[in-house]
Short mmCIF file of C-alpha atoms (C1' of nucleotides) in Angstrom, two decimals:
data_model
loop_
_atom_site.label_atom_id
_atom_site.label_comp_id
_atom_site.label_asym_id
_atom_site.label_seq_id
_atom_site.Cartn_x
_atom_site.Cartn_y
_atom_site.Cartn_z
CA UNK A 371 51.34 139.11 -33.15
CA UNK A 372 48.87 136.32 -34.69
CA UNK A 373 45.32 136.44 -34.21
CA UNK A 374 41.84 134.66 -34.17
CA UNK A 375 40.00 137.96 -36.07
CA UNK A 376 39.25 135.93 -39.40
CA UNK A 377 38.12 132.68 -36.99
CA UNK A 378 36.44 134.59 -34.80
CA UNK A 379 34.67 136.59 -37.05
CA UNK A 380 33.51 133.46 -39.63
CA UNK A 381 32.24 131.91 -36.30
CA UNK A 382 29.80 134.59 -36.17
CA UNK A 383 28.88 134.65 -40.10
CA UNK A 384 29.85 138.29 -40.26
CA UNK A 385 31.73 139.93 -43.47
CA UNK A 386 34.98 141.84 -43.06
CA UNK A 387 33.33 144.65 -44.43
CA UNK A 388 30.14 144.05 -41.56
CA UNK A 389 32.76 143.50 -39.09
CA UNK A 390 34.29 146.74 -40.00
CA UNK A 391 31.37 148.84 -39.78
CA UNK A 392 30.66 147.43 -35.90
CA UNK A 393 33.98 148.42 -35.35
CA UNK A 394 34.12 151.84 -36.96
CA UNK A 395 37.25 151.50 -39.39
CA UNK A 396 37.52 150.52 -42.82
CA UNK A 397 37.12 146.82 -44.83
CA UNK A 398 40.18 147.23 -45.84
CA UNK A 399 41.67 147.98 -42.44
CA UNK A 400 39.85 144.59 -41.28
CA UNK A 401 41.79 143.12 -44.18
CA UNK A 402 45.27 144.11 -43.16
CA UNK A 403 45.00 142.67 -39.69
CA UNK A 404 43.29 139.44 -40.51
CA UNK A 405 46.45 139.20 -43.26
CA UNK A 406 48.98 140.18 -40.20
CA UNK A 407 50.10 143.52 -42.43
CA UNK A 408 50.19 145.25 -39.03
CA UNK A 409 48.59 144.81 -35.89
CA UNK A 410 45.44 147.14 -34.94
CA UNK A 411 45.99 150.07 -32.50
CA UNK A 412 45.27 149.11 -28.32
CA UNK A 413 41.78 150.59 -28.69
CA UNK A 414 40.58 149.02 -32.15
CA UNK A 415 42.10 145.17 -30.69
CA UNK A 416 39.42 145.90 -27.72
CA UNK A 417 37.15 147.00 -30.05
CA UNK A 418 36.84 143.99 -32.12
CA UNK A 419 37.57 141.77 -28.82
CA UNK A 420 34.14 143.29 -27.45
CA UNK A 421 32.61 142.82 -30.63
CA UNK A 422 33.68 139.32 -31.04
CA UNK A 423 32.44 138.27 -27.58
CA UNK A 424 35.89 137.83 -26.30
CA UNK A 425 39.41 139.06 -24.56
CA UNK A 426 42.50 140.45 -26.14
CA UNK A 427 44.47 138.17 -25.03
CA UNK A 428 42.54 135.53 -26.03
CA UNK A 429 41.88 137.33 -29.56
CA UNK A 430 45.95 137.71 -30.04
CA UNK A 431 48.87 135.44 -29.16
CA UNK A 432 52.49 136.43 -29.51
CA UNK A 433 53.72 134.79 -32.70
CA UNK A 434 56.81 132.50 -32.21
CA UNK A 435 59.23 134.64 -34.18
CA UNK A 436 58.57 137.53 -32.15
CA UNK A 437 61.98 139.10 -30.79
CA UNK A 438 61.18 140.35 -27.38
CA UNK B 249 41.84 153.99 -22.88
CA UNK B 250 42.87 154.31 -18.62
CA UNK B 251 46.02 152.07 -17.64
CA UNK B 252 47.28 150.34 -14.39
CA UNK B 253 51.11 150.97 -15.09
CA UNK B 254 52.30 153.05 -12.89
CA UNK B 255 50.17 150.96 -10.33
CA UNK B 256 51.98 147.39 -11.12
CA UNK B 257 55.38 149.31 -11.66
CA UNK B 258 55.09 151.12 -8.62
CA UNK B 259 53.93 147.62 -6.53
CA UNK B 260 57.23 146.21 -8.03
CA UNK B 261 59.32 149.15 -7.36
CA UNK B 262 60.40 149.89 -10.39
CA UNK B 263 61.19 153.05 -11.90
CA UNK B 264 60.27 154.00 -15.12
CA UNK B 265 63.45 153.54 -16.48
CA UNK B 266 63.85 149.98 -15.16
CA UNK B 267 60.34 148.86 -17.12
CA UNK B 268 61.57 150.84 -19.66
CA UNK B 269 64.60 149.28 -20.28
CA UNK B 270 62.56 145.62 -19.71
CA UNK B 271 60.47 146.20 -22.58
CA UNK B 272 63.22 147.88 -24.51
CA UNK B 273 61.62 151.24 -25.17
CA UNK B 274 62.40 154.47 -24.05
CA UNK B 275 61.40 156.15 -20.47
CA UNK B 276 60.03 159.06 -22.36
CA UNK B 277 57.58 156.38 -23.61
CA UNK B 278 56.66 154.77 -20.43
CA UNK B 279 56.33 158.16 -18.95
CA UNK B 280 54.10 159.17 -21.99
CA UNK B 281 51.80 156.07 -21.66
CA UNK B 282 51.51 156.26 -17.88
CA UNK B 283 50.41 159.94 -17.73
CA UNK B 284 47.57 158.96 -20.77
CA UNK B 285 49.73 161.11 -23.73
CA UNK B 286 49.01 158.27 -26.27
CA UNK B 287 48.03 154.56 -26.05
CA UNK B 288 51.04 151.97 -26.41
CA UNK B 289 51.33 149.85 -29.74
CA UNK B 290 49.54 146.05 -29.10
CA UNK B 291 53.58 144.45 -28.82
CA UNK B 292 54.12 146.50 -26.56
CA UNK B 293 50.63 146.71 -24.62
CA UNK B 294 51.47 142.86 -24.41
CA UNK B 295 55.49 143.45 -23.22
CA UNK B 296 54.20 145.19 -20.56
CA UNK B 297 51.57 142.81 -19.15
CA UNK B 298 54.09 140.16 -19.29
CA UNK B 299 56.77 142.03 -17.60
CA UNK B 300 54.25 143.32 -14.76
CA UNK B 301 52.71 139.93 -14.75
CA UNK B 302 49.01 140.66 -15.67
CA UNK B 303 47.19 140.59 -18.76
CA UNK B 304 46.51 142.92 -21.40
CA UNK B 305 42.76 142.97 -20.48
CA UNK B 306 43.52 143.96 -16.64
CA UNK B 307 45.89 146.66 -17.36
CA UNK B 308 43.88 148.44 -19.76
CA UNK B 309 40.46 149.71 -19.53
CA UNK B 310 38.03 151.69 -21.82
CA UNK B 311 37.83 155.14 -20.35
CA UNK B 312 34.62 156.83 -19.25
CA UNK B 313 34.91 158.97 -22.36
CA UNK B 314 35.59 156.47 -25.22
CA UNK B 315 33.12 157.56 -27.94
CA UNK B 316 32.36 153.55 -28.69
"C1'" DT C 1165 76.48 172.20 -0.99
"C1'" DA C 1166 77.06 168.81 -4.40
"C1'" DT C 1167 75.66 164.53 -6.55
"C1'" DA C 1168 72.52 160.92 -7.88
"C1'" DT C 1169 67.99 159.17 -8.89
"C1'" DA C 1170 63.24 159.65 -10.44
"C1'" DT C 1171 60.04 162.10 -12.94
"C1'" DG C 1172 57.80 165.57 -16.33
"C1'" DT C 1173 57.99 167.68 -20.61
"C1'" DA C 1174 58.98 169.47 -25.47
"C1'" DA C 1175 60.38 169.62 -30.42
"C1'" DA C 1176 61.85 167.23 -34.45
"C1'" DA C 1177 62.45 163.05 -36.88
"C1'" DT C 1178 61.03 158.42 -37.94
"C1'" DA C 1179 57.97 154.45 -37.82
"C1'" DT C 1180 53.57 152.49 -37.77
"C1'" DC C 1181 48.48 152.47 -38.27
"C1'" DT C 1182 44.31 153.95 -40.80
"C1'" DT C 1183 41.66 156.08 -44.50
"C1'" DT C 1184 40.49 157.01 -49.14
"C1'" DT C 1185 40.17 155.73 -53.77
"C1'" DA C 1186 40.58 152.39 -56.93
"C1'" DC C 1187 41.03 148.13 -59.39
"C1'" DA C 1188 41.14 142.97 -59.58
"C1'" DT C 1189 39.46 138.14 -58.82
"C1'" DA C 1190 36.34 134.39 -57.41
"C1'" DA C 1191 31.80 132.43 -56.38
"C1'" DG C 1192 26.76 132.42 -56.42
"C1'" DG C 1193 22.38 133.27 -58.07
"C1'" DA C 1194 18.85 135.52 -61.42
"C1'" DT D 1134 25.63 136.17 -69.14
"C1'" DC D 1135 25.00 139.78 -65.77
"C1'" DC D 1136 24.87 141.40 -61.16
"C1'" DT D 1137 26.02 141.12 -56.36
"C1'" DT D 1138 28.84 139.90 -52.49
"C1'" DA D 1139 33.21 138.86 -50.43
"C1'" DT D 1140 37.93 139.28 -50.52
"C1'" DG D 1141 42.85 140.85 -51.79
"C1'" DT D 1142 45.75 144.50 -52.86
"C1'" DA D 1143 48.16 149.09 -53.81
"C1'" DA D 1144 49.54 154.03 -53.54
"C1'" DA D 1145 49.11 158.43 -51.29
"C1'" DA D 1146 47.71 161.10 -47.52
"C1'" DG D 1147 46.68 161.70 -42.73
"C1'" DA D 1148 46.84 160.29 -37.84
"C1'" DT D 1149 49.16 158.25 -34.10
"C1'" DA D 1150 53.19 156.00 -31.67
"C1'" DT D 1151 58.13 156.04 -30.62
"C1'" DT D 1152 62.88 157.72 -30.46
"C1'" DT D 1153 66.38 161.05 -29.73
"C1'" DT D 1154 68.13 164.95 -27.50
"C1'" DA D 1155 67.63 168.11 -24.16
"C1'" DC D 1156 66.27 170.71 -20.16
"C1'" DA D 1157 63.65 171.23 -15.77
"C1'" DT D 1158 62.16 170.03 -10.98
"C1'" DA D 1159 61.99 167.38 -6.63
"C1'" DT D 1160 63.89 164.35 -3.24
"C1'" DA D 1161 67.39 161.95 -0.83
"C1'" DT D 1162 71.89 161.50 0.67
"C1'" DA D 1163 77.16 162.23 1.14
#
DNA sequence: TATATATGTAAAATATCTTTTACATAAGGA
DNA sequence: TCCTTATGTAAAAGATATTTTACATATATA
């Protein structure tokens, strides 16, 4: 999965650690999404898609080298 | 988090196994997520919408009781 | 009755996500 | 220079998702 956090977020002049706090986890959980380390659980990617004004699917895409 | 699966699958007569098998997980899984046990993973919240030809954001809504 | 298909469920193991604590770097302003 | 803010990262522990194996029930049909 790729996403538009880090865009999205900038866009709004908001910190990852701000960002973080609106959505109830940690900065450095923030951090590991924005840097594709893994992908956020169902709940916390409609978290931050309320949060950012948008959808999930418009927040994530499937990357290209995903297998299925 | 509330989910339209079993609706869709059941509107495209499959069985759980069939979806299963689609999105290359196990029926105990699809069984799991339709009757609310746990959430899916993101992949596979967006394997499912594309196999049951919605979107992520129509096939899953916040429950009544989501504490935020 | 016997067989097949669909569904529910459970326990243990493994994989993945998230937190906590901590340290490091870069940039900006006082 | 010193202090603050923002960001990256890492290891260990805890929480949650998924698989594997297995058994149970209900329904339909030969």
């Amino acid at each position: 999965m790729h996403n538009y956090i880090r865009k999205r977020r900038k866009e709004r002049h908001l910190s990852q650690d701000m960002l973080a706090q609106k959505a109830n986890v940690t900065r450095q959980t923030i951090n590991a999404i924005e840097n594709a380390k893994y992908d956020p659980s169902l709940a916390l990617a409609f978290k931050l898609a309320t949060i950012l004004e948008t959808t999930v699917d418009q927040l994530f895409t499937k990357s290209e080298d995903e297998n299925d």
